[in-house]
Short mmCIF file of N, CA, C and O in Angstrom, two decimals:
data_model
loop_
_atom_site.label_atom_id
_atom_site.label_comp_id
_atom_site.label_asym_id
_atom_site.label_seq_id
_atom_site.Cartn_x
_atom_site.Cartn_y
_atom_site.Cartn_z
N GLN A 1 4.75 -16.84 -5.59
CA GLN A 1 4.65 -15.92 -6.72
C GLN A 1 5.72 -14.86 -6.61
O GLN A 1 6.12 -14.47 -5.52
N VAL A 2 6.18 -14.41 -7.75
CA VAL A 2 7.23 -13.39 -7.80
C VAL A 2 6.66 -12.03 -7.44
O VAL A 2 5.59 -11.65 -7.91
N GLN A 3 7.37 -11.31 -6.58
CA GLN A 3 7.01 -9.93 -6.26
C GLN A 3 7.84 -8.99 -7.12
O GLN A 3 9.07 -9.14 -7.20
N LEU A 4 7.16 -8.03 -7.75
CA LEU A 4 7.84 -7.08 -8.63
C LEU A 4 7.53 -5.67 -8.16
O LEU A 4 6.36 -5.34 -7.93
N VAL A 5 8.56 -4.84 -8.05
CA VAL A 5 8.38 -3.45 -7.60
C VAL A 5 9.04 -2.53 -8.61
O VAL A 5 10.27 -2.55 -8.78
N GLU A 6 8.20 -1.71 -9.27
CA GLU A 6 8.70 -0.77 -10.26
C GLU A 6 9.04 0.57 -9.60
O GLU A 6 8.45 0.94 -8.59
N SER A 7 9.95 1.29 -10.23
CA SER A 7 10.27 2.65 -9.80
C SER A 7 10.82 3.41 -10.99
O SER A 7 11.17 2.81 -12.02
N GLY A 8 10.86 4.75 -10.85
CA GLY A 8 11.49 5.56 -11.88
C GLY A 8 10.54 6.35 -12.75
O GLY A 8 11.00 7.12 -13.61
N GLY A 9 9.24 6.19 -12.57
CA GLY A 9 8.31 6.95 -13.37
C GLY A 9 8.27 8.41 -12.95
O GLY A 9 8.90 8.81 -11.96
N GLY A 10 7.54 9.20 -13.73
CA GLY A 10 7.42 10.62 -13.39
C GLY A 10 6.97 11.44 -14.57
O GLY A 10 6.49 10.91 -15.57
N LEU A 11 7.13 12.74 -14.42
CA LEU A 11 6.76 13.70 -15.46
C LEU A 11 8.02 14.14 -16.20
O LEU A 11 9.01 14.51 -15.56
N VAL A 12 7.96 14.11 -17.51
CA VAL A 12 9.11 14.50 -18.32
C VAL A 12 8.61 15.26 -19.55
O VAL A 12 7.49 15.00 -20.04
N GLN A 13 9.41 16.18 -20.05
CA GLN A 13 9.04 16.92 -21.24
C GLN A 13 9.27 16.09 -22.50
O GLN A 13 10.12 15.18 -22.51
N PRO A 14 8.55 16.39 -23.56
CA PRO A 14 8.79 15.69 -24.83
C PRO A 14 10.26 15.80 -25.23
O PRO A 14 10.87 16.86 -25.10
N GLY A 15 10.80 14.67 -25.70
CA GLY A 15 12.21 14.62 -26.05
C GLY A 15 13.11 14.20 -24.91
O GLY A 15 14.30 13.94 -25.12
N GLY A 16 12.57 14.14 -23.71
CA GLY A 16 13.36 13.78 -22.54
C GLY A 16 13.52 12.29 -22.37
O GLY A 16 13.09 11.49 -23.20
N SER A 17 14.17 11.93 -21.26
CA SER A 17 14.47 10.52 -20.97
C SER A 17 14.07 10.16 -19.55
O SER A 17 14.04 11.02 -18.66
N LEU A 18 13.76 8.90 -19.36
CA LEU A 18 13.52 8.31 -18.05
C LEU A 18 14.06 6.89 -18.06
O LEU A 18 14.11 6.26 -19.12
N ARG A 19 14.43 6.41 -16.88
CA ARG A 19 14.81 5.01 -16.75
C ARG A 19 13.94 4.37 -15.68
O ARG A 19 13.94 4.82 -14.52
N LEU A 20 13.22 3.35 -16.07
CA LEU A 20 12.41 2.58 -15.14
C LEU A 20 13.21 1.38 -14.64
O LEU A 20 13.99 0.80 -15.38
N SER A 21 12.97 1.04 -13.38
CA SER A 21 13.59 -0.14 -12.79
C SER A 21 12.50 -1.04 -12.22
O SER A 21 11.45 -0.57 -11.80
N CYS A 22 12.78 -2.33 -12.21
CA CYS A 22 11.85 -3.31 -11.63
C CYS A 22 12.67 -4.33 -10.86
O CYS A 22 13.45 -5.09 -11.46
N ALA A 23 12.50 -4.33 -9.56
CA ALA A 23 13.21 -5.27 -8.69
C ALA A 23 12.33 -6.48 -8.42
O ALA A 23 11.14 -6.33 -8.09
N ALA A 24 12.90 -7.67 -8.57
CA ALA A 24 12.13 -8.90 -8.44
C ALA A 24 12.60 -9.72 -7.24
O ALA A 24 13.79 -9.71 -6.90
N SER A 25 11.66 -10.42 -6.65
CA SER A 25 11.99 -11.37 -5.59
C SER A 25 12.08 -12.76 -6.21
O SER A 25 11.80 -12.95 -7.40
N GLY A 26 12.48 -13.74 -5.40
CA GLY A 26 12.46 -15.11 -5.88
C GLY A 26 13.80 -15.58 -6.40
O GLY A 26 14.72 -14.79 -6.62
N SER A 27 13.88 -16.89 -6.62
CA SER A 27 15.14 -17.53 -6.95
C SER A 27 15.32 -17.82 -8.43
O SER A 27 16.37 -18.31 -8.83
N PHE A 28 14.33 -17.54 -9.26
CA PHE A 28 14.38 -17.96 -10.65
C PHE A 28 14.44 -16.80 -11.62
O PHE A 28 14.11 -16.94 -12.79
N PHE A 29 14.89 -15.63 -11.12
CA PHE A 29 14.92 -14.44 -11.96
C PHE A 29 15.74 -14.67 -13.22
O PHE A 29 15.33 -14.29 -14.31
N SER A 30 16.89 -15.31 -13.08
CA SER A 30 17.82 -15.41 -14.21
C SER A 30 17.26 -16.23 -15.37
O SER A 30 17.74 -16.08 -16.50
N ILE A 31 16.26 -17.06 -15.12
CA ILE A 31 15.70 -17.86 -16.21
C ILE A 31 14.30 -17.40 -16.59
O ILE A 31 13.65 -18.01 -17.44
N SER A 32 13.86 -16.32 -15.97
CA SER A 32 12.54 -15.77 -16.30
C SER A 32 12.64 -14.82 -17.48
O SER A 32 13.64 -14.10 -17.61
N VAL A 33 11.61 -14.80 -18.29
CA VAL A 33 11.50 -13.78 -19.32
C VAL A 33 10.87 -12.56 -18.65
O VAL A 33 9.78 -12.64 -18.07
N MET A 34 11.56 -11.44 -18.73
CA MET A 34 11.08 -10.20 -18.11
C MET A 34 10.58 -9.25 -19.20
O MET A 34 11.13 -9.21 -20.30
N GLY A 35 9.55 -8.50 -18.86
CA GLY A 35 9.00 -7.61 -19.86
C GLY A 35 8.45 -6.33 -19.26
O GLY A 35 8.22 -6.24 -18.04
N TRP A 36 8.29 -5.37 -20.12
CA TRP A 36 7.61 -4.11 -19.77
C TRP A 36 6.39 -3.96 -20.66
O TRP A 36 6.47 -4.17 -21.88
N TYR A 37 5.27 -3.61 -20.04
CA TYR A 37 4.03 -3.33 -20.72
C TYR A 37 3.59 -1.93 -20.33
O TYR A 37 4.06 -1.38 -19.34
N ARG A 38 2.65 -1.37 -21.08
CA ARG A 38 2.08 -0.09 -20.69
C ARG A 38 0.60 -0.07 -21.03
O ARG A 38 0.13 -0.77 -21.91
N GLN A 39 -0.11 0.78 -20.27
CA GLN A 39 -1.54 0.93 -20.49
C GLN A 39 -1.92 2.39 -20.34
O GLN A 39 -1.75 2.97 -19.26
N ALA A 40 -2.39 2.96 -21.44
CA ALA A 40 -2.88 4.34 -21.43
C ALA A 40 -4.37 4.33 -21.08
O ALA A 40 -5.04 3.31 -21.27
N PRO A 41 -4.89 5.46 -20.59
CA PRO A 41 -6.32 5.52 -20.25
C PRO A 41 -7.19 5.13 -21.44
O PRO A 41 -7.00 5.63 -22.55
N GLY A 42 -8.14 4.22 -21.20
CA GLY A 42 -9.06 3.80 -22.24
C GLY A 42 -8.48 2.85 -23.26
O GLY A 42 -9.16 2.49 -24.23
N GLU A 43 -7.22 2.43 -23.04
CA GLU A 43 -6.56 1.54 -23.99
C GLU A 43 -6.26 0.19 -23.33
O GLU A 43 -6.25 0.07 -22.10
N GLN A 44 -6.00 -0.79 -24.18
CA GLN A 44 -5.59 -2.09 -23.66
C GLN A 44 -4.12 -2.05 -23.29
O GLN A 44 -3.34 -1.24 -23.81
N ARG A 45 -3.74 -2.93 -22.38
CA ARG A 45 -2.33 -3.05 -22.01
C ARG A 45 -1.57 -3.60 -23.21
O ARG A 45 -2.00 -4.57 -23.85
N GLU A 46 -0.42 -2.98 -23.51
CA GLU A 46 0.34 -3.40 -24.67
C GLU A 46 1.78 -3.75 -24.28
O GLU A 46 2.36 -3.13 -23.38
N LEU A 47 2.33 -4.71 -25.00
CA LEU A 47 3.71 -5.11 -24.78
C LEU A 47 4.66 -4.07 -25.35
O LEU A 47 4.50 -3.62 -26.49
N ILE A 48 5.67 -3.68 -24.55
CA ILE A 48 6.67 -2.73 -25.00
C ILE A 48 7.96 -3.45 -25.36
O ILE A 48 8.52 -3.24 -26.41
N ALA A 49 8.44 -4.29 -24.46
CA ALA A 49 9.71 -4.96 -24.69
C ALA A 49 9.83 -6.16 -23.76
O ALA A 49 9.28 -6.15 -22.66
N THR A 50 10.55 -7.18 -24.22
CA THR A 50 10.86 -8.32 -23.38
C THR A 50 12.34 -8.66 -23.50
O THR A 50 12.98 -8.33 -24.51
N ILE A 51 12.85 -9.31 -22.46
CA ILE A 51 14.23 -9.76 -22.48
C ILE A 51 14.29 -11.13 -21.83
O ILE A 51 13.78 -11.33 -20.72
N ALA A 52 14.88 -12.08 -22.55
CA ALA A 52 15.01 -13.43 -22.04
C ALA A 52 16.20 -13.52 -21.09
O ALA A 52 17.02 -12.59 -21.00
N GLY A 53 16.30 -14.66 -20.41
CA GLY A 53 17.38 -14.82 -19.45
C GLY A 53 18.76 -14.68 -20.09
O GLY A 53 19.69 -14.14 -19.47
N GLY A 54 18.86 -15.12 -21.35
CA GLY A 54 20.14 -15.03 -22.05
C GLY A 54 20.40 -13.68 -22.69
O GLY A 54 21.48 -13.47 -23.26
N GLY A 55 19.41 -12.79 -22.63
CA GLY A 55 19.61 -11.43 -23.12
C GLY A 55 18.93 -11.10 -24.44
O GLY A 55 18.97 -9.95 -24.88
N ASN A 56 18.29 -12.09 -25.08
CA ASN A 56 17.58 -11.78 -26.33
C ASN A 56 16.42 -10.83 -26.04
O ASN A 56 15.69 -11.02 -25.06
N THR A 57 16.24 -9.84 -26.91
CA THR A 57 15.23 -8.82 -26.69
C THR A 57 14.24 -8.75 -27.85
O THR A 57 14.57 -9.09 -28.99
N ILE A 58 13.05 -8.28 -27.52
CA ILE A 58 12.00 -8.01 -28.50
C ILE A 58 11.39 -6.67 -28.14
O ILE A 58 11.16 -6.38 -26.96
N TYR A 59 11.11 -5.85 -29.16
CA TYR A 59 10.54 -4.53 -28.94
C TYR A 59 9.29 -4.32 -29.80
O TYR A 59 9.21 -4.82 -30.93
N ALA A 60 8.36 -3.55 -29.27
CA ALA A 60 7.24 -3.10 -30.08
C ALA A 60 7.76 -2.08 -31.10
O ALA A 60 8.70 -1.33 -30.83
N ASP A 61 7.13 -2.06 -32.27
CA ASP A 61 7.57 -1.13 -33.32
C ASP A 61 7.52 0.32 -32.84
O ASP A 61 8.35 1.14 -33.25
N SER A 62 6.57 0.63 -31.98
CA SER A 62 6.38 2.01 -31.53
C SER A 62 7.54 2.54 -30.69
O SER A 62 7.67 3.76 -30.53
N VAL A 63 8.38 1.65 -30.16
CA VAL A 63 9.46 2.11 -29.29
C VAL A 63 10.85 1.72 -29.80
O VAL A 63 11.85 2.10 -29.19
N LYS A 64 10.92 0.98 -30.90
CA LYS A 64 12.22 0.57 -31.44
C LYS A 64 13.10 1.77 -31.71
O LYS A 64 12.65 2.76 -32.30
N GLY A 65 14.34 1.69 -31.28
CA GLY A 65 15.28 2.77 -31.50
C GLY A 65 15.22 3.85 -30.44
O GLY A 65 16.10 4.73 -30.40
N ARG A 66 14.19 3.84 -29.59
CA ARG A 66 14.07 4.84 -28.53
C ARG A 66 14.19 4.23 -27.14
O ARG A 66 14.73 4.86 -26.23
N PHE A 67 13.67 3.03 -26.96
CA PHE A 67 13.68 2.36 -25.66
C PHE A 67 14.65 1.19 -25.69
O PHE A 67 14.82 0.52 -26.71
N THR A 68 15.28 0.94 -24.53
CA THR A 68 16.19 -0.19 -24.39
C THR A 68 15.88 -0.94 -23.10
O THR A 68 15.86 -0.34 -22.03
N ILE A 69 15.64 -2.24 -23.23
CA ILE A 69 15.42 -3.08 -22.06
C ILE A 69 16.72 -3.79 -21.73
O ILE A 69 17.46 -4.20 -22.63
N SER A 70 17.00 -3.91 -20.44
CA SER A 70 18.21 -4.62 -20.01
C SER A 70 17.93 -5.26 -18.66
O SER A 70 16.91 -4.98 -18.02
N ARG A 71 18.83 -6.15 -18.27
CA ARG A 71 18.63 -6.83 -16.99
C ARG A 71 19.96 -7.06 -16.30
O ARG A 71 21.00 -7.19 -16.96
N ASP A 72 19.90 -7.10 -14.99
CA ASP A 72 21.06 -7.43 -14.16
C ASP A 72 20.64 -8.61 -13.30
O ASP A 72 19.92 -8.44 -12.31
N ASN A 73 21.06 -9.80 -13.69
CA ASN A 73 20.60 -11.00 -12.98
C ASN A 73 21.13 -11.05 -11.54
O ASN A 73 20.46 -11.59 -10.65
N ALA A 74 22.30 -10.50 -11.31
CA ALA A 74 22.85 -10.49 -9.95
C ALA A 74 22.01 -9.64 -9.01
O ALA A 74 21.87 -9.95 -7.82
N LYS A 75 21.43 -8.57 -9.54
CA LYS A 75 20.59 -7.68 -8.74
C LYS A 75 19.12 -8.04 -8.86
O LYS A 75 18.28 -7.38 -8.24
N ARG A 76 18.79 -9.00 -9.72
CA ARG A 76 17.39 -9.39 -9.96
C ARG A 76 16.56 -8.16 -10.33
O ARG A 76 15.49 -7.90 -9.77
N THR A 77 17.09 -7.40 -11.26
CA THR A 77 16.45 -6.14 -11.67
C THR A 77 16.43 -6.05 -13.19
O THR A 77 17.41 -6.42 -13.85
N VAL A 78 15.32 -5.55 -13.70
CA VAL A 78 15.20 -5.28 -15.13
C VAL A 78 14.97 -3.78 -15.29
O VAL A 78 14.33 -3.15 -14.44
N TYR A 79 15.50 -3.23 -16.37
CA TYR A 79 15.45 -1.79 -16.60
C TYR A 79 14.78 -1.50 -17.94
O TYR A 79 14.81 -2.32 -18.86
N LEU A 80 14.23 -0.30 -18.03
CA LEU A 80 13.74 0.20 -19.31
C LEU A 80 14.24 1.63 -19.46
O LEU A 80 13.76 2.53 -18.77
N GLN A 81 15.22 1.81 -20.34
CA GLN A 81 15.72 3.16 -20.65
C GLN A 81 14.87 3.72 -21.77
O GLN A 81 14.77 3.12 -22.84
N MET A 82 14.25 4.86 -21.50
CA MET A 82 13.34 5.47 -22.47
C MET A 82 13.90 6.83 -22.88
O MET A 82 14.05 7.73 -22.04
N ASN A 83 14.23 6.96 -24.15
CA ASN A 83 14.75 8.21 -24.71
C ASN A 83 13.79 8.77 -25.74
O ASN A 83 12.91 8.06 -26.23
N SER A 84 13.99 10.03 -26.06
CA SER A 84 13.15 10.69 -27.08
C SER A 84 11.67 10.46 -26.80
O SER A 84 10.90 10.11 -27.71
N LEU A 85 11.28 10.70 -25.57
CA LEU A 85 9.91 10.43 -25.17
C LEU A 85 8.92 11.36 -25.87
O LEU A 85 9.22 12.53 -26.13
N LYS A 86 7.75 10.79 -26.17
CA LYS A 86 6.68 11.51 -26.86
C LYS A 86 5.44 11.54 -25.98
O LYS A 86 5.27 10.67 -25.11
N PRO A 87 4.56 12.51 -26.19
CA PRO A 87 3.32 12.53 -25.41
C PRO A 87 2.54 11.22 -25.48
O PRO A 87 1.91 10.82 -24.49
N GLU A 88 2.61 10.55 -26.61
CA GLU A 88 1.89 9.28 -26.74
C GLU A 88 2.51 8.14 -25.95
O GLU A 88 1.95 7.04 -25.90
N ASP A 89 3.66 8.37 -25.34
CA ASP A 89 4.24 7.37 -24.44
C ASP A 89 3.63 7.46 -23.04
O ASP A 89 3.95 6.62 -22.18
N THR A 90 2.80 8.45 -22.81
CA THR A 90 2.16 8.60 -21.51
C THR A 90 1.28 7.39 -21.20
O THR A 90 0.41 7.02 -22.00
N ALA A 91 1.53 6.77 -20.05
CA ALA A 91 0.81 5.55 -19.68
C ALA A 91 1.30 5.10 -18.30
O ALA A 91 2.28 5.64 -17.77
N VAL A 92 0.61 4.12 -17.76
CA VAL A 92 1.14 3.39 -16.61
C VAL A 92 1.97 2.23 -17.15
O VAL A 92 1.49 1.47 -18.00
N TYR A 93 3.19 2.13 -16.68
CA TYR A 93 4.11 1.09 -17.15
C TYR A 93 4.19 -0.02 -16.11
O TYR A 93 4.40 0.24 -14.92
N TYR A 94 4.06 -1.25 -16.60
CA TYR A 94 4.04 -2.42 -15.74
C TYR A 94 5.21 -3.35 -16.06
O TYR A 94 5.49 -3.62 -17.23
N CYS A 95 5.80 -3.87 -15.02
CA CYS A 95 6.82 -4.90 -15.15
C CYS A 95 6.15 -6.26 -15.11
O CYS A 95 5.19 -6.47 -14.35
N ASN A 96 6.66 -7.18 -15.91
CA ASN A 96 6.10 -8.54 -15.99
C ASN A 96 7.21 -9.56 -15.90
O ASN A 96 8.29 -9.37 -16.46
N SER A 97 6.92 -10.64 -15.18
CA SER A 97 7.83 -11.78 -15.12
C SER A 97 7.06 -13.01 -15.60
O SER A 97 5.93 -13.24 -15.17
N ARG A 98 7.68 -13.77 -16.48
CA ARG A 98 7.04 -15.00 -16.99
C ARG A 98 8.00 -16.17 -16.81
O ARG A 98 9.12 -16.15 -17.32
N LEU A 99 7.51 -17.18 -16.10
CA LEU A 99 8.29 -18.39 -15.88
C LEU A 99 7.36 -19.58 -16.04
O LEU A 99 6.39 -19.71 -15.28
N VAL A 100 7.64 -20.41 -17.04
CA VAL A 100 6.83 -21.59 -17.33
C VAL A 100 5.35 -21.22 -17.40
O VAL A 100 4.51 -21.81 -16.73
N ALA A 101 5.07 -20.17 -18.19
CA ALA A 101 3.71 -19.73 -18.47
C ALA A 101 2.99 -19.13 -17.27
O ALA A 101 1.77 -18.92 -17.32
N VAL A 102 3.70 -18.85 -16.20
CA VAL A 102 3.11 -18.19 -15.04
C VAL A 102 3.54 -16.72 -15.05
O VAL A 102 4.74 -16.43 -15.03
N ASP A 103 2.56 -15.82 -15.08
CA ASP A 103 2.83 -14.39 -15.13
C ASP A 103 2.71 -13.74 -13.76
O ASP A 103 1.78 -14.05 -13.00
N SER A 104 3.64 -12.84 -13.48
CA SER A 104 3.55 -11.98 -12.30
C SER A 104 3.66 -10.54 -12.77
O SER A 104 4.36 -10.25 -13.75
N TRP A 105 2.98 -9.64 -12.03
CA TRP A 105 2.93 -8.23 -12.43
C TRP A 105 3.29 -7.33 -11.26
O TRP A 105 2.96 -7.62 -10.10
N GLY A 106 3.93 -6.22 -11.60
CA GLY A 106 4.14 -5.18 -10.61
C GLY A 106 2.90 -4.30 -10.50
O GLY A 106 1.91 -4.49 -11.20
N GLN A 107 2.99 -3.30 -9.62
CA GLN A 107 1.85 -2.43 -9.36
C GLN A 107 1.73 -1.31 -10.39
O GLN A 107 0.69 -0.64 -10.46
N GLY A 108 2.77 -1.11 -11.16
CA GLY A 108 2.75 -0.07 -12.19
C GLY A 108 3.36 1.23 -11.72
O GLY A 108 3.32 1.56 -10.53
N THR A 109 3.91 1.97 -12.67
CA THR A 109 4.47 3.30 -12.38
C THR A 109 4.04 4.24 -13.50
O THR A 109 4.08 3.89 -14.68
N GLN A 110 3.59 5.42 -13.11
CA GLN A 110 3.05 6.38 -14.09
C GLN A 110 4.18 7.11 -14.78
O GLN A 110 5.10 7.64 -14.14
N VAL A 111 4.08 7.19 -16.11
CA VAL A 111 4.97 8.01 -16.92
C VAL A 111 4.11 9.01 -17.68
O VAL A 111 3.18 8.62 -18.40
N THR A 112 4.40 10.29 -17.48
CA THR A 112 3.66 11.34 -18.15
C THR A 112 4.63 12.19 -18.96
O THR A 112 5.60 12.72 -18.40
N VAL A 113 4.36 12.31 -20.25
CA VAL A 113 5.21 13.10 -21.15
C VAL A 113 4.39 14.32 -21.58
O VAL A 113 3.42 14.20 -22.33
N SER A 114 4.79 15.46 -21.07
CA SER A 114 4.01 16.67 -21.33
C SER A 114 4.89 17.90 -21.12
O SER A 114 5.79 17.90 -20.27
N SER A 115 4.58 18.94 -21.90
CA SER A 115 5.30 20.20 -21.71
C SER A 115 4.51 21.11 -20.77
O SER A 115 4.95 22.23 -20.48
#
C-alpha cells in the first residue's frame, strides 16, 4: 500500500495562503491519480481537487480560482496551493492516491483560517 505523508498545514488569517505537500512512497506514483480532500467537524469528507498522471485536473466549485493542485513525479509529491483562504476552508486536509481503484490516505493536516 502507498504511504502518504502530508505537511504544510497551520493557522492563517482570512485572505492568506498556504501550500500543502504530500510525499508518496511506492513505484507507481506517476500513473496514480492524486487528490486532496478535506473534512470539517461534523461534515463529510469532500473532494477538493484531483490531478491525473498526465496533469489533467478537477476542482470542486468551492475552491476553483483559489486553489491549485500540482504534482512533481520525480519527487513523488503532490501539492495544493491555497490562496484567498476563507474561514470556511477550515478543515483537516487529506491526501489521496488512487491506482486501479485502490485508495490510500494520508494522516491529514489541519488547516485553520481565523483572525
